[in-house]
Structures are given as C-alpha cells and as structure tokens.
Short mmCIF file of C-alpha atoms and ligand atoms in Angstrom, two decimals:
data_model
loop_
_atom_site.label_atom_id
_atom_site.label_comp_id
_atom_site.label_asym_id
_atom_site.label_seq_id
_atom_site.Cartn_x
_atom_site.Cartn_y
_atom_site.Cartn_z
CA UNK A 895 0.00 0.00 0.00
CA UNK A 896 1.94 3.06 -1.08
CA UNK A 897 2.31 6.13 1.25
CA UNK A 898 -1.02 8.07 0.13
CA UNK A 899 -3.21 5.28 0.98
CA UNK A 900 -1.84 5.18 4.31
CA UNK A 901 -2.02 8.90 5.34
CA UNK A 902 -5.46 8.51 4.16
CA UNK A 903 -5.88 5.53 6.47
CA UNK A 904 -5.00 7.00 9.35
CA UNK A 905 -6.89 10.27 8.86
CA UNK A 906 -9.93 8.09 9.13
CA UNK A 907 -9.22 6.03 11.85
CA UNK A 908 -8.89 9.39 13.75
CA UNK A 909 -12.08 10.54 12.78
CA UNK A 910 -14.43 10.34 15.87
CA UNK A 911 -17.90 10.08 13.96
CA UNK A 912 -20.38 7.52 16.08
CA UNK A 913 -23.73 6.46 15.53
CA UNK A 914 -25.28 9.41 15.07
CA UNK A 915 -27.76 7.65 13.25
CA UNK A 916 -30.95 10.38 14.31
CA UNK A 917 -28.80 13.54 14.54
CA UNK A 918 -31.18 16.10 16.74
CA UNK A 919 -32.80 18.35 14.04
CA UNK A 920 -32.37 22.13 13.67
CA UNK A 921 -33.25 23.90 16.18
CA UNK A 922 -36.47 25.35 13.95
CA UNK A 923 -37.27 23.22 10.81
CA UNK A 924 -38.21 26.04 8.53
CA UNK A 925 -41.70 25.58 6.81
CA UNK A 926 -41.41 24.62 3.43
CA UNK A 927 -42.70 28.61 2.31
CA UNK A 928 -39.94 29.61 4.40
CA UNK A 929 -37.41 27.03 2.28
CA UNK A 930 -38.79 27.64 -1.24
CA UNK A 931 -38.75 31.59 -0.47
CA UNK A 932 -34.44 30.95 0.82
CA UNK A 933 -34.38 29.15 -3.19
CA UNK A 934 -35.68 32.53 -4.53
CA UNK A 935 -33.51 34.62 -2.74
CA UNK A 936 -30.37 32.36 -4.02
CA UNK A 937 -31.68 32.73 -7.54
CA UNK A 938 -31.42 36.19 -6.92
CA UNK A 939 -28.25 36.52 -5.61
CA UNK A 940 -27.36 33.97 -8.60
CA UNK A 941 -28.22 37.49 -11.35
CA UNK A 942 -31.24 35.67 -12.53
CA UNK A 943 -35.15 36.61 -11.89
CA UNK A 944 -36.90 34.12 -9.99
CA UNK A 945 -40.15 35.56 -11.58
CA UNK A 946 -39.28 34.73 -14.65
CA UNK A 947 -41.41 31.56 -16.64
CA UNK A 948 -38.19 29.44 -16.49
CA UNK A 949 -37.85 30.05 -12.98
CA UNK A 950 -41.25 30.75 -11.26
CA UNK A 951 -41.60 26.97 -10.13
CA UNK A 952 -38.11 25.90 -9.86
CA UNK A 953 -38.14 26.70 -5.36
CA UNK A 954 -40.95 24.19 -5.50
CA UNK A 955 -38.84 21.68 -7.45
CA UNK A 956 -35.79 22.41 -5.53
CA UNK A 957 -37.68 22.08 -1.90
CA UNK A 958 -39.01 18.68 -3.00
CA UNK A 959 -35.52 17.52 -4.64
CA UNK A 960 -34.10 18.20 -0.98
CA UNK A 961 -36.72 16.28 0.53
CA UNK A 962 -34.74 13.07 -1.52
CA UNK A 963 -31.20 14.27 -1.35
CA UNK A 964 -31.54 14.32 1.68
CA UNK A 965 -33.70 11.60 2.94
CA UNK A 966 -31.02 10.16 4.75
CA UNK A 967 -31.92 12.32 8.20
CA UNK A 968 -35.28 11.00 8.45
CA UNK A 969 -34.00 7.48 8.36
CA UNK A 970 -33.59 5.48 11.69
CA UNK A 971 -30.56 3.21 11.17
CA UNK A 972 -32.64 0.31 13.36
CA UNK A 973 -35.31 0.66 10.37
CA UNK A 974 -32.25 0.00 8.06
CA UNK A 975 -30.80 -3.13 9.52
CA UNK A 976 -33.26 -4.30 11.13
CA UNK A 977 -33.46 -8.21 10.20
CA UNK A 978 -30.18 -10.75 10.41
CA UNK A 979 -30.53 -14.11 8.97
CA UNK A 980 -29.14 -16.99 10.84
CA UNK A 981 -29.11 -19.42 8.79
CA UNK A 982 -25.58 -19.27 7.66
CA UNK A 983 -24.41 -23.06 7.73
CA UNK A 984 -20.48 -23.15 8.35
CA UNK A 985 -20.08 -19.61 6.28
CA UNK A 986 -17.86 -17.90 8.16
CA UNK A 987 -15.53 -16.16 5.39
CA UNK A 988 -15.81 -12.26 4.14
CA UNK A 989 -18.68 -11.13 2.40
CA UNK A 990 -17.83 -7.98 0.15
CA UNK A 991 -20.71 -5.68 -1.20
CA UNK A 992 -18.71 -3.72 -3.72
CA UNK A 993 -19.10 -1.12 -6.81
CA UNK A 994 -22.54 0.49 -4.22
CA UNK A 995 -22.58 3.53 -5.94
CA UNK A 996 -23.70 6.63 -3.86
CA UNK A 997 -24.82 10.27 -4.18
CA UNK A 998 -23.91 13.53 -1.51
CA UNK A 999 -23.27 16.72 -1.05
CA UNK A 1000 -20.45 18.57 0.70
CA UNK A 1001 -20.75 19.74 4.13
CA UNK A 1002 -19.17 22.87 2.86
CA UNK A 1003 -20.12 23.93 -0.17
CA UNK A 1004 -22.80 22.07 -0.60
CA UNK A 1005 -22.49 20.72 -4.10
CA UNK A 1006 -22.07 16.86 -5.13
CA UNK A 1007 -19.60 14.14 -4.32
CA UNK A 1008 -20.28 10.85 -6.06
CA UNK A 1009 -18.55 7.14 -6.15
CA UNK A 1010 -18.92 4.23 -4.85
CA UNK A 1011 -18.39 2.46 -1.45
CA UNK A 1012 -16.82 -0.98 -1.01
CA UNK A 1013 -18.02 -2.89 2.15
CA UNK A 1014 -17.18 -6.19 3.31
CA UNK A 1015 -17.23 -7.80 7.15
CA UNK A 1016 -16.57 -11.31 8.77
CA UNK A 1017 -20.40 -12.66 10.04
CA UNK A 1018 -20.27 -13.81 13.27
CA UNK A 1019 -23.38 -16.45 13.23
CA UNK A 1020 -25.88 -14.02 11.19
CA UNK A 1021 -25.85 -12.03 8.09
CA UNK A 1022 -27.36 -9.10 7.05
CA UNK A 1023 -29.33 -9.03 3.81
CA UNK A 1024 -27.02 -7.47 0.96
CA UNK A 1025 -29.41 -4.84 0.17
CA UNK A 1026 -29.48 -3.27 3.54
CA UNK A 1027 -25.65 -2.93 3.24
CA UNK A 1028 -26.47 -0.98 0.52
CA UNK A 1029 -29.26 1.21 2.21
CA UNK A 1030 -26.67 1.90 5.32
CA UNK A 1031 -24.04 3.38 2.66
CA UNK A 1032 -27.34 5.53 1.11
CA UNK A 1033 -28.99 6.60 4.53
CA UNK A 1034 -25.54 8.17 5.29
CA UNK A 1035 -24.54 9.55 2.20
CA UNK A 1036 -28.52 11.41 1.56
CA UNK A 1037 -26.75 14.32 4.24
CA UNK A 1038 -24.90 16.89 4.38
CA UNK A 1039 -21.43 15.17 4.96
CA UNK A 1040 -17.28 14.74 4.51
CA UNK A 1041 -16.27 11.77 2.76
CA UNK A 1042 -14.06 10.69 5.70
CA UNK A 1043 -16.92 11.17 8.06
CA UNK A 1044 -19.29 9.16 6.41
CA UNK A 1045 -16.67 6.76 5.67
CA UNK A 1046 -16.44 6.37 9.36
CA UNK A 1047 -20.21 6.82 10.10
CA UNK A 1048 -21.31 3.66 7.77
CA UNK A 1049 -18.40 1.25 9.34
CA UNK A 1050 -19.55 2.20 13.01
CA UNK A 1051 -23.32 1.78 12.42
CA UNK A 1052 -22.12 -2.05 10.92
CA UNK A 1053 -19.89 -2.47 13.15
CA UNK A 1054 -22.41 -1.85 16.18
CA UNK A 1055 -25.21 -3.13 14.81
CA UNK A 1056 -23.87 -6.46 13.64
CA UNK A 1057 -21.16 -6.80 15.68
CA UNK A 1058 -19.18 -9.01 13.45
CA UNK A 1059 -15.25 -10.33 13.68
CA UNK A 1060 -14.55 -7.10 11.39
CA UNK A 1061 -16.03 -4.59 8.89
CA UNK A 1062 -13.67 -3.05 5.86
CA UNK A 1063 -15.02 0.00 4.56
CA UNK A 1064 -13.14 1.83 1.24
CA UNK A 1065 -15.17 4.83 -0.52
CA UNK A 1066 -13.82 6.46 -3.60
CA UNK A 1067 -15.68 9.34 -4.82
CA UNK A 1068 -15.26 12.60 -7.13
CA UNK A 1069 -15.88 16.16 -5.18
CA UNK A 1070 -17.82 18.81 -8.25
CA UNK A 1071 -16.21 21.14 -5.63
CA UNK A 1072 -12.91 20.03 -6.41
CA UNK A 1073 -13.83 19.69 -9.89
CA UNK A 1074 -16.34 22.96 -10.79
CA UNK A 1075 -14.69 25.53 -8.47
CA UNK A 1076 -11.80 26.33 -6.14
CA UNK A 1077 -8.90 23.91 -7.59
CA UNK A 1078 -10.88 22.69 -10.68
CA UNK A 1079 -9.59 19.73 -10.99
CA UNK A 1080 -12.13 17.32 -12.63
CA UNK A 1081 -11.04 13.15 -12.22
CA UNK A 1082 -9.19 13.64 -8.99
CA UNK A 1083 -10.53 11.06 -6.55
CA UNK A 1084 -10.52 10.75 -2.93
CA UNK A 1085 -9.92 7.50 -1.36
CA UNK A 1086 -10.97 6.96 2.37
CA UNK A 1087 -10.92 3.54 4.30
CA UNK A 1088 -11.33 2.44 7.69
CA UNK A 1089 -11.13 -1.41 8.90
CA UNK A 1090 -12.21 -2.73 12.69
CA UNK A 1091 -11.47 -6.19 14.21
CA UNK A 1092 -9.79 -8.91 11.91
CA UNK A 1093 -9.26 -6.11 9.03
CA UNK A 1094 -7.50 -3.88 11.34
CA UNK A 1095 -5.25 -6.53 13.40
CA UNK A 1096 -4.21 -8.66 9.97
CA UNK A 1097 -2.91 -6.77 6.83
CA UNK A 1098 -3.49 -10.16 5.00
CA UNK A 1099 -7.52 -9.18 5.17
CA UNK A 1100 -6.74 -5.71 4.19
CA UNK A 1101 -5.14 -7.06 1.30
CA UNK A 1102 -7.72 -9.69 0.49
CA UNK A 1103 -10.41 -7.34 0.94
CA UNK A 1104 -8.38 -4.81 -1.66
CA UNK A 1105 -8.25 -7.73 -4.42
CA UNK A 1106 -11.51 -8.63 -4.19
CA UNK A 1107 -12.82 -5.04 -4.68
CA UNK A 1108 -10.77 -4.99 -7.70
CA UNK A 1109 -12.10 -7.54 -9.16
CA UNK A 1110 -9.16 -10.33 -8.75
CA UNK A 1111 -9.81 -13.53 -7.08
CA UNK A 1112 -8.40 -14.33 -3.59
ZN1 ZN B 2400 -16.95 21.04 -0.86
#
C-alpha cells in the first residue's frame, strides 16, 4: 500500500464520527414557504429573476428535490438493519458488497460528491441481507457530509449493529467542488478507508479485501 493510501488511512481512523444515526434536528425546521422563499432569494443573488417563466416553479422543485437528497436524516438506522438471517451453515468467510454507488453533497459547499463504497465484514453467526448494506451506505450519504466522516459513520453503524469479527469499509468518490470551483480539478478522486477487528489486526484481510474489490480472485 503506497504512502497516500496510508495517510489517508489513518486520517480516518482518527475521525471520531459515532452512531449518530438520528442527529437532533435544527433547532427550527423552517416551513417549506420559508425554504422555497431561501431558493428565490439564491436565484437572486445567482443574477437571474426568480419571476421569470423558467424560474417561477423551480423553489418548489428544488424544496421537493431536498426532501430526496436528503432523505437520509429521516432514516432510523434500526429501520435500516433491522433483520439478520441466521441461517448461515459453516459460512464464516468475508462477504464484500462492492461497486454500491452513492450520491452527496459537501458539508461545505454544498455541491455533489459521487462514487462508490466498497463494504465487506466477517459474520459472526448471522448475516445481514445485501441490500441493507447498501441502504446503510445511502442513509448516510442522503446528508450533508465529509467523505471521511461518512466513511467512518457507515463502518460504526455495521460495526455496532452487527457486531461481526470485522467490517472493511473503502469509498472512492469525485468532489464537483474540487472539480467545478476552487482547484478545478475534474477526475481527482478521494480514497478513504477504515477497517475494525480482523481487518484492522491482519494486513493479510486488508489485502484480500483490496483484491476482491478490484475484481481479482483471492
Ligand atoms: Zn466542498
């Protein structure tokens, strides 16, 4: 693993993120008048006319796109995982979820970041259904977020919830606000990972867990 990858590594094990699976809301949820009025002022302060035809409907759209981007606040992670299967026979290898593309927005400038997240952990007598592996990457990626904390947010709720031998978590993913402002740098990708148990104590399982992500066979 080459010295990028590593710095990276350790930046995320640092993070502190828990299970802050129902963050408290805002102090004063803002009616949804209040939120589609905030999308005309921004129009405004854009140079364009939010009377205009194109635009007279668009805070509408925009309050009711946010309502899915960001979907992932009003989910409870317990609704998310909340059936294991035990009927697992001797299975007690890695399973790997990989390629589970996602969609967010920057804490910070609030724009998209976009990739995919590669998940894999060691059952300890029950399994998870795949799909909800899946919906734990979504539920934390439909917020407001860093990469690294998420990163660290999806491995903890697994980790928890599950409470397997070990959970490996890498997420790759392009920032638009790397890539339409500031630097403008368009293709650059960030690359966080965080492992717990048997990923973190044996590099052997990191390394598995990095072939089978890329494809090769272990
Ligand atoms: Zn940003």
């Amino acid at each position: 693993m080459d010295a990028v990858l590593n710095a990276l590594m350790r930046s995320a094990k640092n993070e502190t993120g828990g299970l802050d699976a129902s963050p408290a809301p805002a102090p004063q949820k803002p009616s949804r008048e209040e939120a589609e009025a905030a999308v005309r002022t921004l129009i405004a302060w854009a140079g364009d006319n939010p009377e205009r035809e194109g635009l007279i409907d668009t805070p509408k759209r925009v309050v009711r796109a946010y309502e899915e981007l960001y979907k992932g606040y009003a989910t409870p992670l317990e609704n998310v995982l909340d059936r294991t299967f035990g009927e697992i026979g001797n299975f007690d290898d890695m399973v790997v979820v990989r390629d589970i593309v996602f969609y967010s927005h920057c804490e910070h400038h609030m724009v998209p970041f976009m990739g995919k997240a590669h998940v894999a952990y060691f059952p300890v007598e029950r399994v998870v259904g795949l799909s909800k592996i899946a919906r734990v990457v979504d539920m934390y990626a439909r917020r407001l977020q860093t990469q690294e904390h998420m990163t660290s947010q999806i491995i903890t709720a697994l980790d928890e919830t599950l409470k397997p031998r070990g959970v490996a978590i890498l997420v790759e993913a392009e920032h638009m606000c790397m890539a339409m402002r500031g630097i403008q740098k368009p293709g650059a990708s960030t690359v966080t990972m965080q492992f717990t148990g048997v990923f973190r104590d044996d590099p052997q399982e990191q390394v598995r867990f990095m072939n089978l992500i890329r494809g090769a066979r272990s």
